[in-house]
Coordinates of C-alpha atoms in Angstrom, one line a residue:
X1 CA 104.9 50.1 57.7
X2 CA 107.6 52.2 55.6
X3 CA 107.5 56.0 55.8
X4 CA 109.8 58.4 53.7
X5 CA 112.9 60.2 55.3
X6 CA 111.6 63.5 54.1
X7 CA 109.2 63.8 56.5
X8 CA 111.9 64.0 59.0
X9 CA 112.6 67.5 59.3
X10 CA 108.9 68.7 58.8
X11 CA 107.1 71.1 62.0
X12 CA 104.8 72.7 62.7
X13 CA 105.5 74.4 66.3
X14 CA 102.4 76.7 66.2
X15 CA 99.7 73.9 65.7
X16 CA 101.5 71.1 67.6
X17 CA 101.3 72.3 71.1
X18 CA 97.9 72.3 70.9
X19 CA 97.7 68.3 71.7
X20 CA 98.9 69.2 75.1
X21 CA 96.3 71.7 75.7
X22 CA 93.5 69.7 74.6
X23 CA 93.7 67.3 76.7
X24 CA 94.0 69.6 79.6
X25 CA 90.4 71.0 78.9
X26 CA 89.5 67.1 78.6
X27 CA 90.1 67.7 82.4
X28 CA 87.8 70.4 82.5
X29 CA 90.8 72.8 82.8
X30 CA 89.6 76.1 80.9
X31 CA 92.6 77.2 78.7
X32 CA 93.4 80.4 76.6
X33 CA 94.4 80.1 73.5
X34 CA 97.5 82.6 71.9
X35 CA 99.2 80.2 69.7
X36 CA 97.6 80.4 66.3
X37 CA 97.4 84.5 64.2
X38 CA 93.8 83.2 63.1
X39 CA 91.5 86.7 63.9
X40 CA 88.5 85.3 63.3
X41 CA 88.6 82.5 65.7
X42 CA 89.0 86.3 67.9
X43 CA 85.3 87.7 66.8
X44 CA 87.5 89.6 63.2
X45 CA 84.4 88.7 60.5
X46 CA 85.2 89.7 56.8
X47 CA 82.9 92.0 56.3
X48 CA 79.5 91.4 54.7
X49 CA 80.0 92.6 51.0
X50 CA 83.0 89.8 51.2
X51 CA 80.5 86.8 52.3
X52 CA 77.7 87.8 50.2
X53 CA 80.2 87.2 47.1
X54 CA 81.4 83.5 48.3
X55 CA 77.2 83.1 49.7
X56 CA 75.7 84.3 45.6
X57 CA 78.8 82.4 43.7
X58 CA 78.2 79.2 45.8
X59 CA 74.1 79.7 44.4
X60 CA 74.6 81.4 41.1
X61 CA 76.3 78.1 40.3
X62 CA 80.0 79.5 40.4
X63 CA 80.8 75.7 42.1
X64 CA 83.1 73.5 39.4
X65 CA 86.4 73.7 38.3
X66 CA 88.1 77.2 38.3
X67 CA 91.6 77.7 35.7
X68 CA 94.0 76.8 37.5
X69 CA 95.9 79.7 37.4
X70 CA 93.4 81.1 39.4
X71 CA 89.9 83.7 37.3
X72 CA 91.3 86.0 35.2
X73 CA 89.7 89.0 36.7
X74 CA 91.2 87.7 40.3
X75 CA 93.8 88.2 38.8
X76 CA 93.7 91.6 37.4
X77 CA 92.6 93.1 40.8
X78 CA 95.8 91.4 42.1
X79 CA 98.0 92.6 39.6
X80 CA 96.9 96.2 41.0
X81 CA 96.9 95.9 44.3
X82 CA 100.4 95.2 43.7
X83 CA 101.4 97.4 41.2
X84 CA 99.7 99.9 43.4
X85 CA 102.8 98.9 45.8
X86 CA 105.8 98.5 42.9
X87 CA 106.0 95.6 42.2
X88 CA 106.5 95.3 38.7
X89 CA 103.6 92.8 37.6
X90 CA 100.2 92.1 35.4
X91 CA 97.3 89.7 36.3
X92 CA 99.6 87.7 33.7
X93 CA 102.5 87.3 36.5
X94 CA 99.8 85.8 39.1
X95 CA 99.3 82.2 39.8
X96 CA 96.4 82.2 42.6
X97 CA 96.7 79.5 44.9
X98 CA 95.3 77.3 47.7
X99 CA 96.7 80.0 51.1
X100 CA 100.0 80.8 50.5
X101 CA 101.4 77.7 52.1
X102 CA 100.5 75.7 49.1
X103 CA 102.7 78.9 47.3
X104 CA 105.3 78.6 49.3
X105 CA 106.2 74.5 48.8
X106 CA 105.0 75.3 44.9
X107 CA 108.0 77.7 44.7
X108 CA 110.4 75.6 47.1
X109 CA 109.7 72.9 44.7
X110 CA 110.8 74.3 42.1
X111 CA 114.8 76.1 43.1
X112 CA 115.4 73.8 45.7
X113 CA 117.7 69.8 45.1
X114 CA 119.4 68.3 47.5
X115 CA 122.0 70.1 49.4
X116 CA 120.6 73.8 48.0
X117 CA 120.8 76.1 51.0
X118 CA 118.0 78.8 51.7
X119 CA 118.5 81.5 53.1
X120 CA 115.6 82.5 56.1
X121 CA 116.1 85.4 58.8
X122 CA 115.5 84.2 61.9
X123 CA 113.4 84.0 63.8
X124 CA 111.5 83.0 61.0
X125 CA 107.8 81.2 60.1
X126 CA 108.2 77.0 60.6
X127 CA 106.7 76.0 57.7
X128 CA 109.9 78.1 55.2
X129 CA 112.6 75.6 56.9
X130 CA 110.1 73.0 56.2
X131 CA 109.1 72.8 53.0
X132 CA 113.3 73.4 52.0
X133 CA 114.6 70.3 54.5
X134 CA 111.5 67.9 52.4
X135 CA 113.0 69.0 49.4
X136 CA 116.4 68.2 50.6
X137 CA 117.2 71.4 51.3
X138 CA 119.4 73.2 54.1
X139 CA 117.4 76.2 55.8
X140 CA 120.4 79.3 56.9
X141 CA 119.1 81.5 59.2
X142 CA 121.0 84.9 59.5
X143 CA 120.1 87.0 62.6
X144 CA 118.3 90.3 62.1
X145 CA 117.4 93.1 64.9
X146 CA 114.7 93.0 66.7
X147 CA 114.8 96.4 68.0
X148 CA 116.1 98.4 64.5
X149 CA 114.2 95.9 62.4
X150 CA 117.5 95.2 60.1
X151 CA 118.8 92.3 58.2
X152 CA 122.7 91.5 59.5
X153 CA 124.2 92.7 56.6
X154 CA 127.6 91.0 57.7
X155 CA 126.1 88.3 58.7
X156 CA 123.7 87.0 55.2
X157 CA 127.0 87.8 53.5
X158 CA 129.0 85.2 55.5
X159 CA 126.6 82.7 55.4
X160 CA 126.1 82.9 51.3
X161 CA 127.9 79.2 49.6
X162 CA 128.0 77.9 46.6
X163 CA 125.0 76.3 47.5
X164 CA 122.9 78.9 48.2
X165 CA 120.2 79.6 45.6
X166 CA 117.5 81.5 47.5
X167 CA 117.4 84.9 50.3
X168 CA 113.6 84.7 52.1
X169 CA 112.3 87.8 53.8
X170 CA 109.0 88.3 55.8
X171 CA 108.2 91.5 56.5
X172 CA 106.1 92.2 58.4
X173 CA 107.4 89.3 60.2
X174 CA 106.2 86.3 61.8
X175 CA 107.0 85.7 64.8
X176 CA 108.7 89.2 65.5
X177 CA 106.6 92.5 63.8
X178 CA 110.1 93.1 62.6
X179 CA 108.7 96.0 59.1
X180 CA 111.7 96.1 57.0
X181 CA 112.1 100.1 55.1
X182 CA 113.3 100.0 52.2
X183 CA 116.8 100.8 52.4
X184 CA 117.1 97.6 54.0
X185 CA 115.6 95.7 51.4
X186 CA 117.3 97.4 49.1
X187 CA 120.9 95.6 51.3
X188 CA 119.1 92.7 50.4
X189 CA 118.1 93.3 46.7
X190 CA 121.1 93.7 46.4
X191 CA 122.8 91.2 48.1
X192 CA 120.4 88.6 45.9
X193 CA 121.9 90.5 43.0
X194 CA 125.2 90.0 44.0
X195 CA 125.5 86.4 44.0
X196 CA 122.9 84.8 41.4
X197 CA 120.4 84.2 44.3
X198 CA 115.8 83.5 43.8
X199 CA 114.1 86.6 46.8
X200 CA 111.6 85.3 47.7
X201 CA 109.0 87.3 49.2
X202 CA 106.2 86.9 51.6
X203 CA 104.0 90.0 51.6
X204 CA 100.5 88.2 54.0
X205 CA 100.9 91.1 56.5
X206 CA 101.3 94.2 54.7
X207 CA 98.7 96.5 55.5
X208 CA 98.9 95.1 59.1
X209 CA 101.4 98.2 59.9
X210 CA 101.4 100.4 62.4
X211 CA 104.0 103.2 62.8
X212 CA 105.4 103.5 59.7
X213 CA 104.1 103.7 55.8
X214 CA 104.8 100.1 54.8
X215 CA 107.1 99.6 51.8
X216 CA 106.4 96.4 50.0
X217 CA 109.5 94.7 47.6
X218 CA 108.3 96.3 44.6
X219 CA 110.0 99.3 45.8
X220 CA 113.3 98.7 45.3
X221 CA 112.7 95.1 43.6
X222 CA 114.2 96.9 39.8
X223 CA 114.1 93.5 37.5
X224 CA 115.7 91.6 40.0
X225 CA 114.4 87.6 39.6
X226 CA 111.6 88.3 43.0
X227 CA 109.1 86.1 43.4
X228 CA 106.0 87.8 46.2
X229 CA 103.9 85.4 48.4
X230 CA 100.4 87.0 49.5
X231 CA 97.1 86.3 50.4
X232 CA 93.4 86.7 51.9
X233 CA 94.6 85.2 55.2
X234 CA 95.3 87.7 57.6
X235 CA 94.6 91.2 56.2
X236 CA 91.0 90.0 54.4
X237 CA 90.1 88.3 57.3
X238 CA 90.0 84.8 55.3
X239 CA 91.8 82.7 56.5
X240 CA 90.1 78.9 56.7
X241 CA 88.5 80.5 53.7
X242 CA 92.5 78.8 52.3
X243 CA 94.0 81.5 48.9
X244 CA 96.7 82.9 48.2
X245 CA 98.9 84.5 45.6
X246 CA 102.3 84.2 43.5
X247 CA 103.3 87.1 41.5
X248 CA 106.5 87.1 39.8
X249 CA 108.3 90.0 39.2
X250 CA 109.3 90.8 35.4
X251 CA 112.9 89.8 35.5
X252 CA 114.6 87.7 32.7
X253 CA 115.6 85.2 35.2
X254 CA 112.6 84.1 36.0
X255 CA 111.0 82.8 32.4
X256 CA 112.8 79.5 33.9
X257 CA 110.6 79.3 36.7
X258 CA 106.9 81.0 35.2
X259 CA 107.1 77.8 32.8
X260 CA 107.4 75.0 35.4
X261 CA 104.8 76.2 38.4
X262 CA 101.5 76.4 35.7
X263 CA 102.0 73.2 36.1
X264 CA 102.3 72.2 39.7
X265 CA 98.9 74.8 39.2
X266 CA 97.2 72.2 36.8
X267 CA 98.6 69.1 38.6
X268 CA 96.5 70.5 41.7
X269 CA 94.2 71.8 39.1
X270 CA 92.6 74.7 41.1
X271 CA 91.9 77.4 44.2
X272 CA 88.6 77.2 45.9
X273 CA 86.2 79.4 42.8
X274 CA 83.4 80.4 45.5
X275 CA 86.4 81.8 47.4
X276 CA 88.0 84.0 44.2
X277 CA 84.6 85.4 44.0
X278 CA 85.1 86.6 47.4
X279 CA 88.7 87.7 47.4
X280 CA 87.8 90.3 44.2
X281 CA 85.3 91.7 46.2
X282 CA 87.4 91.9 49.6
X283 CA 90.3 93.7 46.5
X284 CA 86.7 96.2 44.5
X285 CA 85.1 96.7 47.8
X286 CA 85.0 99.0 50.5
X287 CA 88.0 99.0 52.8
X288 CA 87.7 101.1 56.1
X289 CA 87.1 97.7 58.0
X290 CA 90.9 97.2 57.2
X291 CA 91.7 100.5 58.5
X292 CA 89.9 100.0 61.6
X293 CA 90.8 96.6 62.2
X294 CA 94.5 97.6 62.7
X295 CA 93.2 100.3 65.2
X296 CA 92.6 97.3 67.5
X297 CA 95.5 95.7 67.0
X298 CA 97.5 98.7 68.1
X299 CA 95.7 99.1 70.8
X300 CA 96.1 95.5 71.8
X301 CA 100.5 96.3 70.6
X302 CA 100.4 98.4 72.9
X303 CA 99.0 96.8 75.6
X304 CA 100.6 93.8 75.5
X305 CA 104.4 95.2 75.0
X306 CA 103.8 97.5 77.8
X307 CA 102.5 94.8 80.0
X308 CA 105.5 92.1 79.0
X309 CA 108.2 94.7 79.6
X310 CA 106.9 94.9 83.3
X311 CA 107.6 91.7 84.0
X312 CA 110.6 90.4 86.1
X313 CA 112.4 88.2 83.7
X314 CA 110.9 89.0 80.3
X315 CA 111.6 91.9 77.9
X316 CA 110.3 92.6 74.4
X317 CA 110.9 94.9 71.5
X318 CA 107.9 96.4 69.7
X319 CA 106.8 94.5 66.7
X320 CA 106.3 97.5 63.9
X321 CA 103.9 94.8 62.2
X322 CA 101.9 91.9 61.9
X323 CA 99.8 90.5 65.7
X324 CA 102.4 88.6 67.3
X325 CA 104.5 90.1 70.4
X326 CA 107.8 87.6 70.7
X327 CA 109.3 88.5 74.2
X328 CA 112.6 87.4 75.3
X329 CA 112.8 85.0 79.0
X330 CA 116.1 86.9 80.4
X331 CA 115.9 84.2 83.5
X332 CA 114.5 80.8 82.6
X333 CA 114.8 78.8 85.7
X334 CA 113.4 76.1 83.0
X335 CA 116.1 74.2 81.0
X336 CA 114.4 75.3 77.6
X337 CA 111.8 78.0 75.8
X338 CA 109.4 74.8 75.4
X339 CA 110.0 73.6 79.2
X340 CA 108.5 76.9 79.7
X341 CA 106.1 77.2 77.8
X342 CA 105.3 73.9 79.0
X343 CA 104.6 74.8 82.5
X344 CA 103.0 78.2 81.6
X345 CA 100.2 75.9 80.3
X346 CA 100.3 73.4 83.0
X347 CA 100.3 75.7 85.7
X348 CA 98.3 79.1 84.3
X349 CA 96.1 77.9 81.5
X350 CA 97.4 80.0 79.5
X351 CA 99.1 78.4 75.5
X352 CA 101.6 80.1 74.1
X353 CA 104.6 78.8 71.2
X354 CA 108.1 78.0 71.8
X355 CA 111.0 80.3 70.3
X356 CA 112.8 78.0 69.4
X357 CA 109.6 76.1 66.9
X358 CA 110.8 79.6 65.1
X359 CA 114.3 79.2 64.7
X360 CA 116.6 77.3 66.8
X361 CA 119.5 79.8 66.2
X362 CA 117.4 82.6 66.3
X363 CA 114.2 82.1 68.0
X364 CA 114.8 79.3 70.7
X365 CA 114.7 81.8 74.8
X366 CA 112.1 83.5 72.9
X367 CA 108.7 82.5 73.9
X368 CA 104.9 83.5 70.8
X369 CA 101.4 84.8 71.9
X370 CA 98.8 87.2 69.8
X371 CA 97.3 90.0 70.3
X372 CA 94.4 89.6 68.8
X373 CA 91.5 89.0 72.2
X374 CA 90.3 91.0 73.4
X375 CA 91.4 94.0 75.5
X376 CA 89.8 92.2 78.8
X377 CA 91.7 89.2 78.0
X378 CA 94.8 89.9 77.6
X379 CA 94.9 91.9 81.1
X380 CA 93.7 88.9 82.2
X381 CA 96.1 86.4 80.4
X382 CA 99.3 89.1 81.0
X383 CA 98.7 88.8 85.0
X384 CA 98.4 84.7 84.7
X385 CA 101.9 85.3 83.0
X386 CA 102.9 88.1 85.6
X387 CA 101.7 85.5 88.4
X388 CA 103.9 82.4 86.4
X389 CA 107.6 85.0 85.8
X390 CA 107.8 85.9 89.8

């Protein structure tokens, strides 16, 4: 039977590669999964006080529909966090979602019409392009220097057309680990304002930074039309619980979308109520575990980057945040980065993700791996990558 042509452009390389790995696993092969950015699967866990808040909510009867836009107590706690980062928000400016992906879908569906264009930092997290295509738009990649963590301003200006409606910023970036500094953020905000563009800013990894203090979009937003996306999966280790949020900067240009998005929230009913209670505790409770978690990730980052750069035929920029490395395949004896990744899986049992899955213009010729496993596992995996690449 007929299916909609709209879904033809929907892809998610991070999970698409898993089917091949599962086939090998079913044949008795041991597979090292370095494809999905889920710290919980690698032994990191939310702290006991957060788990207990979840359990308490369930046991005390908090199992009914929540307010569509989120619990007021959670919205206020989120607003305090984002206000401390510089964004001009109150609880009324927050909308709680079932993960950041739902928030992204809601935002894109509200601003993109047939033929509209959305600027994405190349390479980018795949759902950005998928949602833009799903709603009839065209994703347009702009260049980012992975070594300097700077956007190519001239490239951005050259790609803005009368059809451009928004620019997306992902900092820290998935898959590259690029973190924009205050100067870069200001340049991007200025370009958006000059061209009357929405600014969609994804800060899901905001506390996972290694070398410099994180600067949020709020520091430079002023009264610009900034729509923030954030959540609890990566920093607060609540990946499977699916909770995120949208934050609206104090801008008159956002009045219409602020009226529309709550309607979409009502259509999908609400976000998970017990998880919202856990999210409140994760923001209001002790934060020491985040410091320890990031310290562990930094050790793993340092090992992976050092090892990758010692392998002939590979080079890797130093990720400033998140938990991904995005090495470049300097001398690929295969036809594509996807073939490299599949052969690495077939011959060495190591599952990564082809870079072209994060955008063909700037992702091709790379592959992405997570540095979430322990140091011993990472060393072993890197031995296999070195053997494969030699």
